[in-house]
Short mmCIF file of C-alpha atoms in Angstrom, two decimals:
data_model
loop_
_atom_site.label_atom_id
_atom_site.label_comp_id
_atom_site.label_asym_id
_atom_site.label_seq_id
_atom_site.Cartn_x
_atom_site.Cartn_y
_atom_site.Cartn_z
CA MET R 1 27.32 -179.62 12.38
CA VAL R 2 27.58 -176.38 10.33
CA LYS R 3 29.81 -174.87 12.78
CA LYS R 4 32.09 -177.72 11.51
CA MET R 5 31.50 -177.13 8.51
CA LYS R 6 32.04 -173.51 9.03
CA LYS R 7 35.51 -173.97 10.24
CA MET R 8 36.30 -176.61 7.62
CA VAL R 9 35.07 -173.20 5.29
CA ALA R 10 37.22 -171.01 6.16
CA LEU R 11 40.66 -173.01 7.11
CA SER R 12 40.64 -174.21 3.29
CA MET R 13 39.67 -170.07 2.58
CA LEU R 14 42.68 -169.07 4.45
CA LEU R 15 44.97 -172.07 3.23
CA ALA R 16 44.33 -171.19 -0.62
CA VAL R 17 44.52 -167.99 0.44
CA GLY R 18 48.18 -168.34 2.08
CA LEU R 19 48.60 -171.17 -1.51
CA LEU R 20 48.43 -167.88 -3.27
CA ASN R 21 50.51 -165.42 -1.44
CA SER R 22 53.31 -168.24 -1.69
CA MET R 23 53.18 -168.63 -5.00
CA SER R 24 53.53 -164.53 -5.72
CA TYR R 25 57.54 -164.77 -4.29
CA ALA R 26 58.41 -167.97 -6.08
CA GLN R 27 58.94 -165.82 -8.06
CA SER R 28 62.16 -166.67 -10.36
CA GLN R 29 64.78 -164.47 -10.43
CA ASP R 30 64.41 -164.00 -14.57
CA ASP R 31 60.58 -163.04 -13.87
CA ILE R 32 61.44 -160.20 -11.42
CA ALA R 33 63.74 -158.90 -13.87
CA LYS R 34 61.63 -159.60 -16.81
CA GLN R 35 58.82 -157.50 -15.67
CA PHE R 36 61.82 -154.29 -15.00
CA VAL R 37 62.49 -153.36 -17.95
CA GLY R 38 61.23 -150.83 -19.27
CA MET R 39 59.99 -147.24 -19.15
CA TRP R 40 57.91 -145.91 -16.50
CA ARG R 41 57.00 -142.49 -15.65
CA LEU R 42 57.07 -141.40 -12.57
CA VAL R 43 53.51 -140.83 -10.94
CA SER R 44 54.05 -139.99 -7.05
CA TRP R 45 56.98 -139.31 -4.99
CA THR R 46 55.21 -140.55 -1.81
CA GLU R 47 57.46 -138.83 1.72
CA ARG R 48 56.82 -139.31 5.23
CA LEU R 49 58.06 -136.85 7.49
CA ALA R 50 59.62 -137.67 11.34
CA ASP R 51 56.00 -135.98 12.47
CA GLY R 52 54.80 -138.15 10.46
CA THR R 53 53.06 -134.99 7.50
CA THR R 54 53.61 -136.29 4.31
CA ARG R 55 53.84 -134.56 1.63
CA GLN R 56 55.13 -135.18 -2.80
CA ASN R 57 59.14 -135.03 -3.28
CA PRO R 58 58.79 -131.23 -5.94
CA ARG R 59 60.73 -133.74 -8.34
CA SER R 60 57.73 -135.30 -9.56
CA VAL R 61 58.56 -135.47 -13.19
CA GLY R 62 60.37 -137.97 -13.93
CA TYR R 63 61.41 -141.10 -16.41
CA ILE R 64 63.32 -145.02 -14.97
CA ILE R 65 64.55 -146.86 -17.81
CA TYR R 66 65.52 -150.57 -16.60
CA THR R 67 67.54 -152.67 -20.36
CA ASP R 68 67.09 -156.59 -20.46
CA THR R 69 71.53 -156.27 -20.29
CA GLY R 70 71.30 -154.91 -16.38
CA HIS R 71 71.69 -150.86 -15.95
CA MET R 72 69.23 -148.10 -15.54
CA CYS R 73 69.17 -144.83 -15.70
CA SER R 74 66.94 -141.99 -13.98
CA VAL R 75 65.81 -138.64 -15.20
CA SER R 76 63.29 -136.22 -12.12
CA MET R 77 62.57 -132.45 -12.18
CA ASN R 78 60.28 -129.92 -10.06
CA PRO R 79 58.09 -128.74 -13.26
CA ASN R 80 58.10 -126.27 -11.22
CA ARG R 81 61.78 -123.88 -11.82
CA PRO R 82 62.55 -120.34 -13.23
CA ARG R 83 62.20 -120.89 -16.05
CA TRP R 84 65.49 -118.64 -16.86
CA GLN R 85 66.27 -115.48 -18.32
CA SER R 86 68.27 -116.30 -20.52
CA GLU R 87 68.79 -119.71 -21.93
CA ALA R 88 72.62 -119.55 -22.72
CA THR R 89 73.62 -117.83 -19.86
CA PRO R 90 71.05 -117.55 -16.47
CA THR R 91 72.26 -115.80 -13.05
CA PRO R 92 73.49 -118.44 -9.95
CA GLU R 93 70.63 -118.18 -8.27
CA GLU R 94 69.50 -119.21 -11.94
CA ALA R 95 71.73 -122.37 -12.30
CA LEU R 96 71.22 -123.44 -8.59
CA SER R 97 68.13 -124.11 -9.08
CA GLY R 98 68.23 -125.42 -12.95
CA ILE R 99 70.54 -128.10 -10.83
CA THR R 100 68.81 -128.72 -7.70
CA GLY R 101 65.72 -129.20 -9.33
CA LEU R 102 66.79 -131.50 -11.64
CA GLY R 103 68.21 -135.73 -10.74
CA ALA R 104 69.11 -137.49 -13.58
CA TYR R 105 72.08 -140.71 -12.54
CA CYS R 106 72.75 -143.84 -14.62
CA ALA R 107 73.97 -148.00 -12.73
CA THR R 108 74.40 -151.00 -12.79
CA VAL R 109 71.04 -153.00 -11.40
CA GLU R 110 72.29 -156.06 -9.31
CA ILE R 111 68.16 -157.94 -8.84
CA HIS R 112 67.77 -159.65 -5.12
CA ALA R 113 63.94 -161.13 -6.11
CA LYS R 114 63.90 -163.23 -3.03
CA GLU R 115 63.86 -160.26 -1.15
CA GLY R 116 62.27 -157.91 -3.09
CA PHE R 117 64.64 -155.07 -3.43
CA VAL R 118 67.70 -153.68 -5.71
CA ILE R 119 70.70 -152.33 -5.82
CA HIS R 120 71.80 -149.94 -8.77
CA HIS R 121 75.43 -150.03 -8.77
CA VAL R 122 75.83 -145.76 -9.41
CA GLU R 123 78.51 -145.22 -12.39
CA ILE R 124 76.82 -141.77 -13.48
CA GLU R 125 75.71 -139.16 -11.73
CA ARG R 126 74.32 -135.35 -11.67
CA SER R 127 76.22 -134.49 -8.16
CA PRO R 128 80.35 -135.94 -8.54
CA ASN R 129 80.13 -137.88 -5.02
CA PHE R 130 77.29 -139.61 -6.06
CA VAL R 131 79.59 -141.56 -8.38
CA GLY R 132 80.02 -144.73 -7.12
CA ARG R 133 78.15 -145.61 -4.55
CA ASP R 134 74.72 -148.10 -3.76
CA ARG R 135 71.12 -147.00 -3.89
CA LYS R 136 69.52 -149.55 -1.88
CA ARG R 137 65.82 -149.60 -3.52
CA TRP R 138 62.80 -152.19 -1.67
CA PHE R 139 60.06 -153.04 -4.31
CA THR R 140 57.24 -153.68 -4.79
CA PHE R 141 54.87 -154.94 -8.17
CA ARG R 142 51.38 -153.59 -8.05
CA GLY R 143 50.10 -155.66 -10.95
CA PRO R 144 51.69 -155.51 -14.82
CA ASN R 145 52.45 -152.22 -15.15
CA ARG R 146 52.74 -150.33 -12.09
CA VAL R 147 55.98 -150.79 -9.22
CA SER R 148 57.14 -148.82 -5.89
CA LEU R 149 60.38 -148.42 -5.11
CA ARG R 150 60.63 -147.46 -0.99
CA ILE R 151 64.55 -146.20 -0.68
CA ASP R 152 66.96 -147.50 1.20
CA THR R 153 66.32 -146.02 5.02
CA PRO R 154 70.00 -144.95 5.60
CA GLU R 155 69.73 -142.94 1.97
CA LEU R 156 67.65 -140.77 3.71
CA THR R 157 68.02 -137.49 4.78
CA SER R 158 65.52 -136.10 8.10
CA PRO R 159 63.24 -135.04 8.35
CA VAL R 160 62.63 -137.93 5.73
CA VAL R 161 62.18 -141.23 6.98
CA GLU R 162 60.29 -142.57 4.28
CA SER R 163 60.29 -142.00 0.42
CA ILE R 164 58.06 -143.74 -2.37
CA LEU R 165 58.93 -142.97 -5.38
CA THR R 166 55.77 -144.88 -7.32
CA TRP R 167 56.21 -145.32 -11.43
CA SER R 168 53.64 -146.87 -14.27
CA GLY R 169 55.31 -148.70 -16.90
CA LEU R 170 54.87 -147.38 -20.16
CA GLY R 171 54.56 -150.38 -23.13
CA ASN R 172 56.73 -152.28 -20.66
CA ASN R 173 56.37 -156.36 -21.37
CA PRO R 174 57.54 -156.97 -24.71
CA PRO R 175 57.03 -160.26 -26.67
CA GLU R 176 59.27 -163.28 -25.66
CA LYS R 177 62.08 -162.85 -28.15
CA THR R 178 62.36 -166.61 -29.65
#
């Protein structure tokens, strides 16, 4: 009798956990879109390499903004870029480090809530070669003020096999409009 009771309790707990998990995935497209809206600060940008090691991307300072009109802008930089000797006329090496140590783009946004990804249709980019491209990001919300965006595998460059940006919300989730 005790074994049967334990099995019933265990089964009930499994059903409850399954119900809770399915409820979290039952969020509507609008609910997910609202979670994105706001300004986010980059917390970490972890890259896993082909040999299994991990590293932080040097562009470790950044912000991303999502609007309720279906747009976004992101900017990140390497905070350790060397300062220019002359503010107005950098050397070629200084200018190159300034550009390679900066990432920036703006895009329209297409959210695929059920599938768990967002597509950024790039309209403005630091590099002109990326204007017009799509950037797919697999998202995971970790509470109301934390989201991870995993860069889609085809966008990665060897030896990077996984790249995840984790963002912390800055005053996100504004009150509902009446």
